[in-house]
XYZ file of C-alpha atoms in Angstrom:
304
model
C 12.058 -6.039 -11.318
C 12.114 -7.670 -7.893
C 8.664 -9.269 -7.684
C 7.063 -10.268 -4.409
C 3.848 -9.935 -2.474
C 2.387 -7.875 0.299
C 1.297 -9.967 3.279
C -2.042 -8.199 2.744
C -2.592 -10.412 -0.310
C -3.082 -13.426 1.989
C -4.845 -11.580 4.803
C -7.978 -13.711 4.277
C -6.102 -16.663 5.767
C -4.335 -14.601 8.424
C -7.756 -13.395 9.477
C -9.372 -16.852 9.634
C -6.259 -18.260 11.389
C -5.601 -20.915 8.732
C -2.187 -19.309 8.113
C 0.341 -17.567 10.333
C 2.734 -14.916 9.074
C 5.386 -17.647 8.995
C 3.125 -19.725 6.736
C 2.706 -16.674 4.495
C 6.482 -16.330 4.296
C 6.890 -20.001 3.387
C 4.166 -19.677 0.740
C 5.859 -16.614 -0.760
C 9.220 -18.375 -0.927
C 7.678 -21.500 -2.476
C 6.006 -19.379 -5.156
C 9.169 -17.656 -6.293
C 8.762 -14.321 -4.525
C 11.938 -12.270 -4.349
C 10.719 -10.308 -1.328
C 7.852 -9.864 1.129
C 6.191 -6.612 2.114
C 4.764 -6.519 5.622
C 1.550 -4.840 6.706
C 0.310 -5.011 10.306
C -3.164 -6.376 9.541
C -3.799 -9.384 11.813
C -0.256 -9.025 13.210
C 0.207 -7.708 16.740
C 3.393 -5.706 16.329
C 2.356 -3.437 19.208
C 1.136 -4.978 22.456
C -1.805 -3.624 24.419
C 0.485 -1.572 26.631
C 1.944 0.109 23.531
C 5.284 -1.679 23.693
C 6.841 -3.419 20.703
C 6.171 -7.128 20.380
C 9.835 -8.040 20.089
C 9.110 -11.769 19.924
C 7.057 -11.313 16.740
C 9.439 -8.790 15.188
C 12.541 -10.863 15.765
C 10.712 -14.067 14.828
C 9.858 -12.607 11.409
C 13.399 -11.337 10.922
C 14.855 -14.740 11.827
C 12.435 -16.548 9.517
C 13.323 -14.192 6.671
C 16.996 -15.009 7.088
C 16.416 -18.755 7.471
C 14.429 -19.198 4.267
C 16.200 -16.530 2.210
C 13.154 -14.318 1.696
C 14.172 -10.648 1.977
C 11.793 -8.191 3.625
C 11.354 -5.198 1.332
C 9.245 -2.691 3.229
C 6.705 -2.127 5.984
C 3.429 -0.371 5.156
C 1.364 1.365 7.806
C -2.083 2.940 7.686
C -2.112 6.272 9.504
C -3.793 9.676 9.630
C -1.971 12.813 10.765
C -4.873 15.233 10.374
C -6.700 14.313 13.562
C -9.178 16.662 15.230
C -6.913 17.680 18.096
C -3.206 18.352 18.419
C -3.022 15.785 21.201
C -4.467 13.112 18.905
C -2.111 14.157 16.131
C 0.948 13.929 18.378
C -0.139 10.461 19.482
C -0.502 9.349 15.862
C 2.940 10.658 14.895
C 4.407 8.909 17.960
C 2.766 5.677 16.767
C 4.300 6.080 13.302
C 7.720 6.585 14.891
C 7.291 3.394 16.887
C 6.680 1.510 13.648
C 9.775 3.128 12.165
C 11.622 1.609 15.135
C 10.057 -1.753 14.216
C 11.163 -1.346 10.593
C 14.698 -0.711 11.833
C 14.570 -3.803 14.064
C 13.537 -5.816 10.999
C 16.537 -4.490 9.092
C 14.393 -2.559 6.597
C 15.496 0.544 4.727
C 12.012 1.599 3.642
C 8.693 2.203 5.356
C 5.427 3.541 4.034
C 3.321 5.592 6.385
C 0.093 7.185 5.302
C -0.841 10.723 6.180
C -4.538 9.998 5.591
C -5.410 6.398 4.807
C -8.919 6.715 3.395
C -10.824 9.903 2.971
C -10.583 13.076 5.030
C -11.760 12.327 8.602
C -14.844 14.443 7.963
C -15.356 13.258 4.416
C -14.279 16.562 2.847
C -12.113 15.564 -0.083
C -12.155 18.826 -2.040
C -9.091 20.611 -3.459
C -9.795 23.444 -1.006
C -9.704 21.088 1.981
C -6.433 19.609 0.716
C -4.934 23.107 0.698
C -6.214 23.679 4.247
C -4.539 20.479 5.472
C -1.430 20.757 3.301
C 0.851 22.434 5.910
C -0.011 19.827 8.562
C 0.546 16.981 6.126
C 3.946 18.324 5.070
C 5.058 18.979 8.659
C 4.192 15.405 9.686
C 5.973 13.940 6.636
C 9.093 15.949 7.459
C 9.079 14.960 11.129
C 8.700 11.257 10.355
C 11.327 11.394 7.605
C 13.801 13.106 9.912
C 13.186 10.448 12.549
C 13.665 7.664 9.991
C 16.859 9.237 8.667
C 18.756 8.244 11.822
C 18.313 4.622 10.706
C 18.992 5.258 7.021
C 15.324 4.525 6.254
C 13.344 6.028 3.395
C 9.748 6.943 4.165
C 7.234 6.624 1.360
C 3.832 8.106 0.675
C 1.203 6.068 -1.123
C -1.619 7.279 -3.328
C -4.124 5.771 -0.933
C -7.824 6.425 -0.406
C -9.623 9.494 -1.664
C -7.870 12.417 0.050
C -4.106 11.880 -0.164
C -4.359 10.391 -3.624
C -4.018 11.514 -7.187
C -0.706 12.031 -8.941
C -0.484 15.791 -8.490
C -1.311 15.721 -4.780
C 1.303 13.071 -4.008
C 3.972 14.814 -6.087
C 3.260 18.133 -4.345
C 3.634 16.539 -0.920
C 6.903 14.794 -1.793
C 8.404 17.931 -3.287
C 7.186 20.190 -0.480
C 8.648 17.853 2.134
C 12.072 18.546 0.675
C 13.688 15.497 2.226
C 15.904 13.148 0.177
C 14.502 10.127 2.023
C 10.853 10.926 1.227
C 9.737 8.966 -1.807
C 6.607 7.181 -3.071
C 4.938 3.823 -2.835
C 3.155 4.007 -6.174
C -0.004 1.907 -6.224
C -0.875 1.479 -9.897
C -4.528 0.770 -9.136
C -5.361 3.309 -6.460
C -5.304 6.262 -8.824
C -8.693 5.004 -9.986
C -10.065 5.648 -6.472
C -10.012 9.323 -7.448
C -11.024 8.528 -11.040
C -7.654 9.243 -12.620
C -6.560 7.410 -15.762
C -4.093 4.918 -14.365
C -1.537 4.832 -17.182
C -1.249 8.633 -17.218
C -0.833 8.860 -13.443
C 1.726 6.048 -13.397
C 3.728 7.930 -16.049
C 3.654 11.069 -13.883
C 4.699 9.345 -10.680
C 7.077 6.547 -11.622
C 10.181 8.743 -11.215
C 9.255 9.253 -7.546
C 8.625 5.560 -6.881
C 10.740 3.677 -4.343
C 8.181 0.841 -4.197
C 5.310 -0.234 -6.442
C 2.028 -1.985 -5.604
C 0.631 -3.959 -8.516
C -3.101 -4.664 -8.557
C -6.169 -4.726 -10.780
C -9.757 -3.546 -10.361
C -13.157 -4.195 -11.859
C -14.676 -0.789 -12.692
C -18.458 -0.614 -12.661
C -21.409 1.762 -12.745
C -23.223 1.341 -9.394
C -26.581 1.546 -11.169
C -25.705 -1.650 -13.040
C -24.669 -3.744 -10.013
C -27.950 -4.790 -8.354
C -26.413 -6.061 -5.121
C -24.126 -3.110 -4.550
C -24.579 -1.524 -1.141
C -23.985 2.219 -1.308
C -23.149 2.166 2.396
C -19.924 0.268 1.768
C -17.123 2.657 2.694
C -14.143 0.375 3.182
C -12.098 -1.779 0.871
C -12.605 -5.155 2.488
C -11.810 -8.215 0.410
C -14.577 -8.863 -2.085
C -16.451 -5.608 -1.578
C -17.234 -3.014 -4.197
C -16.387 0.441 -2.913
C -17.116 3.956 -4.106
C -14.573 6.163 -5.847
C -14.376 9.908 -5.300
C -16.580 10.577 -8.332
C -19.170 7.872 -8.454
C -17.702 4.733 -9.980
C -17.434 1.562 -7.943
C -14.394 -0.698 -7.840
C -13.683 -4.236 -6.688
C -10.322 -5.956 -6.447
C -9.514 -8.354 -9.291
C -6.896 -10.962 -10.101
C -4.162 -9.196 -12.045
C -5.063 -9.119 -15.712
C -8.690 -10.108 -15.108
C -9.933 -6.605 -14.333
C -10.420 -3.412 -16.298
C -7.042 -1.728 -15.810
C -4.595 -1.851 -18.719
C -1.887 -3.787 -16.872
C 0.112 -4.233 -20.099
C 0.431 -0.456 -20.637
C 1.033 0.149 -16.941
C 3.894 -2.334 -16.762
C 5.324 -1.121 -20.069
C 5.364 2.433 -18.704
C 7.188 1.263 -15.571
C 9.680 -0.877 -17.488
C 10.347 1.758 -20.173
C 11.190 4.269 -17.438
C 13.859 1.883 -16.221
C 12.367 1.042 -12.838
C 14.018 -2.107 -11.565
C 13.107 -2.029 -7.879
C 10.624 -3.868 -5.683
C 7.103 -4.556 -6.925
C 4.520 -6.100 -4.606
C 1.416 -7.933 -5.726
C -1.440 -6.536 -3.636
C -4.416 -8.800 -4.259
C -7.684 -7.714 -2.630
C -10.383 -9.541 -4.535
C -13.044 -12.039 -3.473
C -11.372 -15.179 -4.851
C -9.467 -17.596 -2.620
C -6.368 -15.574 -1.933
C -3.578 -18.152 -2.371
C -4.802 -19.285 -5.785
C -5.511 -15.704 -6.847
C -2.139 -14.368 -5.674
C -0.343 -17.183 -7.479
C -2.145 -16.193 -10.690
C -1.205 -12.544 -10.090
C 2.469 -13.471 -9.765
C 2.391 -15.578 -12.932
C 0.598 -12.838 -14.882
C 3.003 -10.138 -13.708
C 6.011 -12.196 -14.816
C 4.377 -13.079 -18.138
C 3.565 -9.472 -19.013
C 6.887 -8.037 -17.775
C 8.809 -10.393 -20.061
C 6.790 -9.232 -23.084
C 6.397 -5.476 -22.753
């Protein structure tokens, strides 16, 4: 296992400007991370005119080399089932620009979503997935073919409530039929569509080129008095609604309701020895919480 963190884990401090991305990189190195995963939240990789912010990109690459902290992947939120073809082409062009950024960073892997949250119109049914399936596959193929010129793998994540669930992700990967299309397997996100996490991890681990490691509190909304049913996003500290009525909130690894021991045993028994990123998204102070996540992940991995 090559354990590191996603920059998203410390986004609280990127957002309040108490840390820069270079501070995040120093923190990761000081806490024994073997790699850093980049996400664009609070980082202006694209300037207002749509051009690449080369100063930021090359600054991060230089910092990575200086402190000996490898960059493992770049993860991008995206949606390729927009209302119009013009909007869809613009979104695919944006994904390609981030593939260019990944190449500039020296990366050989990039995650791009095909639908980050739920379906744009909130229709998350199996029927609607079949309706959108050809467009999803075509976009995955186009982006993978573009990335192939750089020797980059593209990965799909089980993310949100539409492009999520083990069977949906596996179908997309297999239908794409590209050797450089793989999976960023988020061990927690399966619960967003109410799947049993250990079972889904067992189904998907053979497709994984990257793993996100997280934990969730799982609750009945009727038993959480302050829960706001209008919450639709997964902001740090919020409960949010799953596809079938539970609510989840990010937890420090090992503190929540997921069976992290069984999940990590399943991954280790399969023989996965690639990159794993802590993705903390709870309400606790993020540096302390992420440090605990790293320590817990190492502790469990050594014992399963």
